PDB file of C-alpha atoms in Angstrom:
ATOM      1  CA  UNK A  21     -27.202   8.359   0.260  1.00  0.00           C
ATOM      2  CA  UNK A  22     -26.504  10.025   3.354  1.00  0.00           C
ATOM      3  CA  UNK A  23     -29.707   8.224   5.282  1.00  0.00           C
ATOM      4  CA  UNK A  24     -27.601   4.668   4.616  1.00  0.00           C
ATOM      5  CA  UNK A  25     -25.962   5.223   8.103  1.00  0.00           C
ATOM      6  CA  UNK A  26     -26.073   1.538   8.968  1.00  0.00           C
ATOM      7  CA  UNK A  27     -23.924   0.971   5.690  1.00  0.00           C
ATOM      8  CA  UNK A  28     -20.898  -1.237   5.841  1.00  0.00           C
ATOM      9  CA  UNK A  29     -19.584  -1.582   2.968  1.00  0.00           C
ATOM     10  CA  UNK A  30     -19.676   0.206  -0.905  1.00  0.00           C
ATOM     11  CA  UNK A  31     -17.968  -0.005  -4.612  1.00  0.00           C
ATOM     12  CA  UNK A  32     -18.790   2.435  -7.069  1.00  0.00           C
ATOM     13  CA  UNK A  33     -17.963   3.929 -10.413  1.00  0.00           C
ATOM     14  CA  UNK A  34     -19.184   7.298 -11.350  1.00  0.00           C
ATOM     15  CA  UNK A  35     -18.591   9.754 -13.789  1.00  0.00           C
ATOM     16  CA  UNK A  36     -18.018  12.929 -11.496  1.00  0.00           C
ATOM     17  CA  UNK A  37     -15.465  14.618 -10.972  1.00  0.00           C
ATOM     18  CA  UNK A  38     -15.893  15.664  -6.782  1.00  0.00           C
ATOM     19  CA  UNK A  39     -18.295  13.419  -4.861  1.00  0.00           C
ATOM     20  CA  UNK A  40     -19.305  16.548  -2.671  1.00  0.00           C
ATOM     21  CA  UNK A  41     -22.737  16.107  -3.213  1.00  0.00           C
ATOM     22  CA  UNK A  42     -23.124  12.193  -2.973  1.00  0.00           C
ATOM     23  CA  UNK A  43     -23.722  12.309   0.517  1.00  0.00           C
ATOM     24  CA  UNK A  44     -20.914   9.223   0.691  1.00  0.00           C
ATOM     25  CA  UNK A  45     -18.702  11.440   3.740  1.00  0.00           C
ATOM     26  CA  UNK A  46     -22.185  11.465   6.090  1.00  0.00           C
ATOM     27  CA  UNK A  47     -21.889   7.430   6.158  1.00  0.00           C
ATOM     28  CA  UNK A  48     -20.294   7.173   9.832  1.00  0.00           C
ATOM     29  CA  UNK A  49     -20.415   2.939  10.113  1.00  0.00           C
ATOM     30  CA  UNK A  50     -18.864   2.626   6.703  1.00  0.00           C
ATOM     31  CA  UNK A  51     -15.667  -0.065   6.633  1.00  0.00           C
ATOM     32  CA  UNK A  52     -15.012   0.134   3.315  1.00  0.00           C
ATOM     33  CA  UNK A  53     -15.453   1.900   0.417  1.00  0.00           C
ATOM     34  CA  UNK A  54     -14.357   1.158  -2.836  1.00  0.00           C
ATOM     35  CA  UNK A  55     -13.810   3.353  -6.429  1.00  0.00           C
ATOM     36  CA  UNK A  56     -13.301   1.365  -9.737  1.00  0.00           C
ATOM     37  CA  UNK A  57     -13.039   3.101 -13.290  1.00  0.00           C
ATOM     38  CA  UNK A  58     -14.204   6.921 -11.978  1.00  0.00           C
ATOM     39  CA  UNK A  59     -11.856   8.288 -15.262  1.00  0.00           C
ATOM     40  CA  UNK A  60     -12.851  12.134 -14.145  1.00  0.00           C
ATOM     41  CA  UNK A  61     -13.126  11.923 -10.214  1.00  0.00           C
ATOM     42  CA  UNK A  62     -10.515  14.692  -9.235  1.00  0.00           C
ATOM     43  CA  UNK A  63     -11.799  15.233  -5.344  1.00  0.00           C
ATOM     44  CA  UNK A  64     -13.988  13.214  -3.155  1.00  0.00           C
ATOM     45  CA  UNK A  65     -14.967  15.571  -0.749  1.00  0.00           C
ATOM     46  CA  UNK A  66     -14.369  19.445   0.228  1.00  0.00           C
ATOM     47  CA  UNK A  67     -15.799  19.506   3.553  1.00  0.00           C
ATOM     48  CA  UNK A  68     -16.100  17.810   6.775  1.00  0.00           C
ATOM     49  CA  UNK A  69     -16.004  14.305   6.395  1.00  0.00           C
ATOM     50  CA  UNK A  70     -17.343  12.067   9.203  1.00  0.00           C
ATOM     51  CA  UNK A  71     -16.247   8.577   7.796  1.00  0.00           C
ATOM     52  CA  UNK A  72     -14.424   7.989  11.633  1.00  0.00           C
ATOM     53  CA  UNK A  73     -14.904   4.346  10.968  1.00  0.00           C
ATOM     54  CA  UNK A  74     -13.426   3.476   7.341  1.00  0.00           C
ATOM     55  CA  UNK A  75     -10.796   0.942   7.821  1.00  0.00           C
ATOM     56  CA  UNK A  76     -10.698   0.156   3.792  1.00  0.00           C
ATOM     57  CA  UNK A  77     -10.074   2.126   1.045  1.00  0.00           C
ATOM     58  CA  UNK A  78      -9.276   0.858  -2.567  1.00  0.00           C
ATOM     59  CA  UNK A  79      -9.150   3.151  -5.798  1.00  0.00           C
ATOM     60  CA  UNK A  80      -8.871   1.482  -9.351  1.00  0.00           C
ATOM     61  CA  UNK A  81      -8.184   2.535 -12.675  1.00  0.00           C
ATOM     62  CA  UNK A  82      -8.718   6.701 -11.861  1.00  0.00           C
ATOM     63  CA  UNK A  83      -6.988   8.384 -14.208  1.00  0.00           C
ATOM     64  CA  UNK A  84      -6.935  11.473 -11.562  1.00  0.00           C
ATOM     65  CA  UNK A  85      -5.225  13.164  -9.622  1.00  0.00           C
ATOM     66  CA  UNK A  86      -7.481  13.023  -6.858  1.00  0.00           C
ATOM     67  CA  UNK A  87      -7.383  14.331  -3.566  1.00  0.00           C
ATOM     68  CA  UNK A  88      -7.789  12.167  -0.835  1.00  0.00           C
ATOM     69  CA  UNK A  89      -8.811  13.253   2.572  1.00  0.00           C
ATOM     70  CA  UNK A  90      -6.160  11.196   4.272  1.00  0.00           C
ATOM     71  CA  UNK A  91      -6.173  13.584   7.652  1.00  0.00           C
ATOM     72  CA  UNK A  92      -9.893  12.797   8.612  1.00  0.00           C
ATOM     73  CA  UNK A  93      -9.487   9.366   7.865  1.00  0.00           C
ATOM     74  CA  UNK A  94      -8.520   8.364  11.443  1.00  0.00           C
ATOM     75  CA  UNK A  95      -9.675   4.356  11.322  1.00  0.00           C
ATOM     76  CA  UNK A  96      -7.683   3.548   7.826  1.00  0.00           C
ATOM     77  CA  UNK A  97      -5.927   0.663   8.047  1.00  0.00           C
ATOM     78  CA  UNK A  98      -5.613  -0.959   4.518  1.00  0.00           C
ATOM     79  CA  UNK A  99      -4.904   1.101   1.770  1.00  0.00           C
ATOM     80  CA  UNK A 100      -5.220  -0.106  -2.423  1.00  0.00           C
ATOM     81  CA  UNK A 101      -4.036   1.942  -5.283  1.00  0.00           C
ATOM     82  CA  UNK A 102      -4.320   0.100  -8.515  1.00  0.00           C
ATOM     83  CA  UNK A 103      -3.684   1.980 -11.981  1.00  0.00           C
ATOM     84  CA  UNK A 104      -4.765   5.570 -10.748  1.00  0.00           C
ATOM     85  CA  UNK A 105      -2.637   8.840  -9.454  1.00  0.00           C
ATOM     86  CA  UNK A 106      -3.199  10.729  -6.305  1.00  0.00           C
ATOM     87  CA  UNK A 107      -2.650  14.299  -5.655  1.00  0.00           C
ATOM     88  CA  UNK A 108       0.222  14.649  -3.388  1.00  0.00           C
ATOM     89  CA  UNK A 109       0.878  18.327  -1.460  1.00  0.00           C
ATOM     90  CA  UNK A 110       3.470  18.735   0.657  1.00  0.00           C
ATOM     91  CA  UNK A 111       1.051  19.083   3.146  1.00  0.00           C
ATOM     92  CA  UNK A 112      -1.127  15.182   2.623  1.00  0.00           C
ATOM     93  CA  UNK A 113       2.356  13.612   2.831  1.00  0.00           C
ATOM     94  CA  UNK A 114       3.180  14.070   6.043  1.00  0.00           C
ATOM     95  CA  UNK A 115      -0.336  13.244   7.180  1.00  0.00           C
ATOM     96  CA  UNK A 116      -0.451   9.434   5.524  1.00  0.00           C
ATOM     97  CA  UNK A 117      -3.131   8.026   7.318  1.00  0.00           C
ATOM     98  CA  UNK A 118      -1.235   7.061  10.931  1.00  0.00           C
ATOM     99  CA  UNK A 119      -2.774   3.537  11.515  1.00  0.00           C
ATOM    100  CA  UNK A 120      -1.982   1.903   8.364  1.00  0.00           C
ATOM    101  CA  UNK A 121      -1.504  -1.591   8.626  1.00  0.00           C
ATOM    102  CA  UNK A 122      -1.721  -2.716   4.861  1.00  0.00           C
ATOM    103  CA  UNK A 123      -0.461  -1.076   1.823  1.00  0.00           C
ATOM    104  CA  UNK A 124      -0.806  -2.645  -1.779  1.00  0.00           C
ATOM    105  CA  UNK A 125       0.807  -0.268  -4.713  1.00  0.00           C
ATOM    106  CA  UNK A 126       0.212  -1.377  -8.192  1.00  0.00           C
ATOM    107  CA  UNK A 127       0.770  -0.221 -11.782  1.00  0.00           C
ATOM    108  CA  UNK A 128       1.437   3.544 -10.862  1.00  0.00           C
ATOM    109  CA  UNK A 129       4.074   5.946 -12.423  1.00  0.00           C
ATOM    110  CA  UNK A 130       3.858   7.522  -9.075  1.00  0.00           C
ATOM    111  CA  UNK A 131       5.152   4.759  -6.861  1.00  0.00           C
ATOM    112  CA  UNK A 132       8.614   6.250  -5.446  1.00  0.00           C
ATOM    113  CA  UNK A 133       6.593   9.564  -4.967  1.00  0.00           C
ATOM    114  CA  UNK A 134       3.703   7.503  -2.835  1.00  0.00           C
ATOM    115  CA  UNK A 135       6.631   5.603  -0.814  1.00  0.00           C
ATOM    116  CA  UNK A 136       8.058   9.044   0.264  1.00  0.00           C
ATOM    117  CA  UNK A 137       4.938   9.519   2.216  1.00  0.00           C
ATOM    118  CA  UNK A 138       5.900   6.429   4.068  1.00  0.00           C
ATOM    119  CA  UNK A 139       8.784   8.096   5.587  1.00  0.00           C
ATOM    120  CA  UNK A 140       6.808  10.518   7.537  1.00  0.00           C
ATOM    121  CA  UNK A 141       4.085   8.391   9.062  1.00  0.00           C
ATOM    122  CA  UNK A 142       2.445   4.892   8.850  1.00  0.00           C
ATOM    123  CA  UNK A 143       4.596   3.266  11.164  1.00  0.00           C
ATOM    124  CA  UNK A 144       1.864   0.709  11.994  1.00  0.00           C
ATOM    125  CA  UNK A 145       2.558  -0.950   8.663  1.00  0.00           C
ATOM    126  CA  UNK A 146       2.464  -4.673   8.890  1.00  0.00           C
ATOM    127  CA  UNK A 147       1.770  -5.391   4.696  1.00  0.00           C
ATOM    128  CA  UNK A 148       3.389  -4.091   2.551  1.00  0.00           C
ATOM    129  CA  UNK A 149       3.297  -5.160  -1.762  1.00  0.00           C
ATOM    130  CA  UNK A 150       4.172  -3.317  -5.109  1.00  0.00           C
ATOM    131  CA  UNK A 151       2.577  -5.023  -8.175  1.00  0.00           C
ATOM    132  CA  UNK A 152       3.463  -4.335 -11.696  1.00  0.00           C
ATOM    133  CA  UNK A 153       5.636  -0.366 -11.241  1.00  0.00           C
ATOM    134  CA  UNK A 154       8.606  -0.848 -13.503  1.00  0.00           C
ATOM    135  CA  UNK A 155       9.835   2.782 -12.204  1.00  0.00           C
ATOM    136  CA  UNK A 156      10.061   0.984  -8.744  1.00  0.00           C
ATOM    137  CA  UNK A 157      14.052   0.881  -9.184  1.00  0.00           C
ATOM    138  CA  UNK A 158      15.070   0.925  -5.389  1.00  0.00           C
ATOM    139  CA  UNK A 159      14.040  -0.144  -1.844  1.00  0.00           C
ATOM    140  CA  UNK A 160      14.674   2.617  -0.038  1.00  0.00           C
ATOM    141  CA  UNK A 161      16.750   2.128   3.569  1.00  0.00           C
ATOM    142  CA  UNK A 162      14.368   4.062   5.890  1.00  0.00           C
ATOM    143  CA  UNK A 163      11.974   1.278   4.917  1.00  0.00           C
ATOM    144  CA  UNK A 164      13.783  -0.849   8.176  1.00  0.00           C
ATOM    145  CA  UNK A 165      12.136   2.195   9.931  1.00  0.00           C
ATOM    146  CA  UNK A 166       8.499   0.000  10.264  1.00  0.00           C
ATOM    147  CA  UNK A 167       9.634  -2.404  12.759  1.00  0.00           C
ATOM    148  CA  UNK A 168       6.128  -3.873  12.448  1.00  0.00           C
ATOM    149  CA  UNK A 169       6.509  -5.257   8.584  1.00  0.00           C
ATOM    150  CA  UNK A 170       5.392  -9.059   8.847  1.00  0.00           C
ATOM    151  CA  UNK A 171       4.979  -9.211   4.997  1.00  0.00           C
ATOM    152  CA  UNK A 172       6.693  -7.553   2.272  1.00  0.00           C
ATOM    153  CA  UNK A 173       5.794  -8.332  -1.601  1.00  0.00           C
ATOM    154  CA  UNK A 174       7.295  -7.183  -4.500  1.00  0.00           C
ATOM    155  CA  UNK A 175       5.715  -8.860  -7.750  1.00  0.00           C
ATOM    156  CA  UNK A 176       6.423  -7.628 -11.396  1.00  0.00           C
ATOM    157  CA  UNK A 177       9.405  -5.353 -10.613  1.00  0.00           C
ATOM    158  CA  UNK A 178      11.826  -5.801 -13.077  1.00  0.00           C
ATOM    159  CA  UNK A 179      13.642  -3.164 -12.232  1.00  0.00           C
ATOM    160  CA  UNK A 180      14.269  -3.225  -9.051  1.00  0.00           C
ATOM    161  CA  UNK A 181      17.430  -4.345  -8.546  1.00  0.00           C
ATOM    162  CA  UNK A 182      18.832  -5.151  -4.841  1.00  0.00           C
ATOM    163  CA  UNK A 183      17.979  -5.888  -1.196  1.00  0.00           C
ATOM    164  CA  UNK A 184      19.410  -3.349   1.429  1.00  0.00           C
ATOM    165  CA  UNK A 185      21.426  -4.530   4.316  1.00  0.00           C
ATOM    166  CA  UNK A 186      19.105  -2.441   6.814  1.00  0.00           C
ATOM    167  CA  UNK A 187      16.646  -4.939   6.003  1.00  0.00           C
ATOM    168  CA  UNK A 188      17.989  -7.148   8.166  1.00  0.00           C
ATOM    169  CA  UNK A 189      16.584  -4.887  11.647  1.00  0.00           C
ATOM    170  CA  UNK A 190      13.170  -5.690  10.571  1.00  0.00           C
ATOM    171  CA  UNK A 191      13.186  -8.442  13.139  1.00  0.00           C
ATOM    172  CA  UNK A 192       9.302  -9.136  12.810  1.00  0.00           C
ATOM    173  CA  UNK A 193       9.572  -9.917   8.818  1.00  0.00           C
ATOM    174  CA  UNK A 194       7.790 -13.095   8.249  1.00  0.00           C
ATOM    175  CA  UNK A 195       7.470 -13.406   4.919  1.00  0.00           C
ATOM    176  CA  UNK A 196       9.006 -11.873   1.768  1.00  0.00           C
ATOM    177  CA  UNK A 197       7.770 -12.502  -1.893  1.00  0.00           C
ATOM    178  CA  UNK A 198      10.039 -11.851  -4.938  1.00  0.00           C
ATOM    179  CA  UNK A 199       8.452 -12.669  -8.062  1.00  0.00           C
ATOM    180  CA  UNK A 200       9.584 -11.499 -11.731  1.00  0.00           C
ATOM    181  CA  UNK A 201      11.625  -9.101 -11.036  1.00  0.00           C
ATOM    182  CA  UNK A 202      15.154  -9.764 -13.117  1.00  0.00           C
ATOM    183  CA  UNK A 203      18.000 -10.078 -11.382  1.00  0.00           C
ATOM    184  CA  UNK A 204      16.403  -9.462  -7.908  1.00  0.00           C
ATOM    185  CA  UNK A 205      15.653 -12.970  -7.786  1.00  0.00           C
ATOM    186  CA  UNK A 206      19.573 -14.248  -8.173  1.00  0.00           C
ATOM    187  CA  UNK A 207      20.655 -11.877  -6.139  1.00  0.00           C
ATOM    188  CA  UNK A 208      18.136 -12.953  -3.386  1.00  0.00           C
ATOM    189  CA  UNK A 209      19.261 -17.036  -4.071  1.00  0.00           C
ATOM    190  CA  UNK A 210      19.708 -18.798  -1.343  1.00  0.00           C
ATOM    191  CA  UNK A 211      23.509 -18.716   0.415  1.00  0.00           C
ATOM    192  CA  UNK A 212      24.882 -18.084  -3.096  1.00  0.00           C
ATOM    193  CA  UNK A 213      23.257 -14.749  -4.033  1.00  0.00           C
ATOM    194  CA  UNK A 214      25.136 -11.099  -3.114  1.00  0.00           C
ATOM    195  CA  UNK A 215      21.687 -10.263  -1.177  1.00  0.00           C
ATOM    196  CA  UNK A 216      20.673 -13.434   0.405  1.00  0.00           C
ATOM    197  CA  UNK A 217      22.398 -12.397   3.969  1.00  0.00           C
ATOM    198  CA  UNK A 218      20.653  -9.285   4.087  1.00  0.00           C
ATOM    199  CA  UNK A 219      16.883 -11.792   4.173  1.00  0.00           C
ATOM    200  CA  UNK A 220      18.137 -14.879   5.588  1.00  0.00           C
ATOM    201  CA  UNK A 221      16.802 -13.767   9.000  1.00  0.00           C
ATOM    202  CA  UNK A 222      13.272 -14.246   7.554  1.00  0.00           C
ATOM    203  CA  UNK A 223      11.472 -17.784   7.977  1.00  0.00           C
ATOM    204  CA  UNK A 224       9.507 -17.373   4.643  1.00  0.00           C
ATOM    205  CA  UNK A 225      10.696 -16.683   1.554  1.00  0.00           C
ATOM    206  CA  UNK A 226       9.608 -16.972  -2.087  1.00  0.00           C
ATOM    207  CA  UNK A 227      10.884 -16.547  -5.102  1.00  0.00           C
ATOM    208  CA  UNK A 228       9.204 -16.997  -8.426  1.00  0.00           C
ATOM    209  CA  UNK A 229       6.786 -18.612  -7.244  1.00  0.00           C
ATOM    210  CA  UNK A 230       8.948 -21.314  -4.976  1.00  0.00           C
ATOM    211  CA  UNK A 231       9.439 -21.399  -1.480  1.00  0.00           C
ATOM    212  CA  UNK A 232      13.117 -21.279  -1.108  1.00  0.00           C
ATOM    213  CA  UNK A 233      12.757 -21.293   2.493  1.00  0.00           C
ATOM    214  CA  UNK A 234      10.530 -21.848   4.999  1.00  0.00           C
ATOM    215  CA  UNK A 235      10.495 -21.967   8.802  1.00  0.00           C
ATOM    216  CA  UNK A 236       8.024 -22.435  11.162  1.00  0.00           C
ATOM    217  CA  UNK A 237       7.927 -19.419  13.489  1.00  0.00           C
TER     218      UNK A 237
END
């Protein structure tokens, strides 16, 4: 595997527990790389790992916890996690991969946890979606912190329950999806709902699946 220098791009499943001896952290040109259904990977690699030029990473359905290598991933810019926990020190928080620019969180227990890790880093974000976490209860304020945020989706949330006010300092929001998430989506109504000042500011909006504004920008 680690001959396949010229490699772009690579999805697999596997039924290892550490990828250590794969050869997978030798491929320097990879862009992305991509884990589905690896039920016992617990680590991907334990030593130096050279992938300088992975802007991609999406892990689905891992039952886990793995440990990801987030401080040698220097080129990560869109980040997946779909049904699957990470292992989360004290230590990988703080070092959240810096450039992120897209974020998608879906189905995991271990959402609020995984948003913390937003507070210390990733201030590149531009995309930004939570799919299907019904523990996803609150946006948390510090989240007007990423200036850069052009999209923001929350689908399948029903839980979640209001908008903050410090929303409204994202100035470079573009977009914002609400879809199926209870009362979110009355409170979000247009001039009539308790939240709908705090998103007004944004020229796109959708909710349930209908554009209850749009504006060109």
């Amino acid at each position: 595997m680690k001959r396949l220098i010229s490699l772009r791009r690579l999805s697999i499943t596997t039924k290892q527990m550490s990828l250590q001896e794969s050869g997978i952290q030798y491929l320097e040109n990879l862009e992305f790389l991509g884990f589905q259904g690896c039920q016992n990977l617990r680590v991907l690699f334990e030593s130096a790992c050279r992938l300088t030029c992975l802007r991609e990473l999406a892990i689905g359905d891992c039952a886990g916890p793995i440990s990801l290598p987030f401080v040698e991933l220097i080129a990560l810019e869109s980040l997946a996690i779909i049904n699957c926990k990470l292992k989360l020190t004290q230590d990988n928080k703080s070092k959240f991969p810096s450039n992120l620019r897209m974020l998608s969180i879906s189905q995991s227990e271990q959402v609020v946890e995984l948003l913390q890790c937003l507070n210390e880093s990733a201030y590149a974000l531009e995309f930004f979606a939570i799919y299907d976490c019904p523990s996803f209860t609150a946006i948390p304020v510090w989240l007007s912190n990423h200036i850069r945020l052009r999209v923001i989706r929350f689908i399948r949330c029903p839980n979640l329950s209001s908008i903050p006010q410090e929303i409204q300092s994202i100035t470079a929001l573009k977009e914002l999806r609400i879809e199926y998430c209870g009362e979110l989506s009355e409170r979000c109504r247009p001039t009539i709902g308790k939240d709908w000042p705090n998103i007004a500011h944004i020229p796109r909006i959708q909710l349930d699946l209908i554009w209850v504004q749009w504006m060109e920008d």
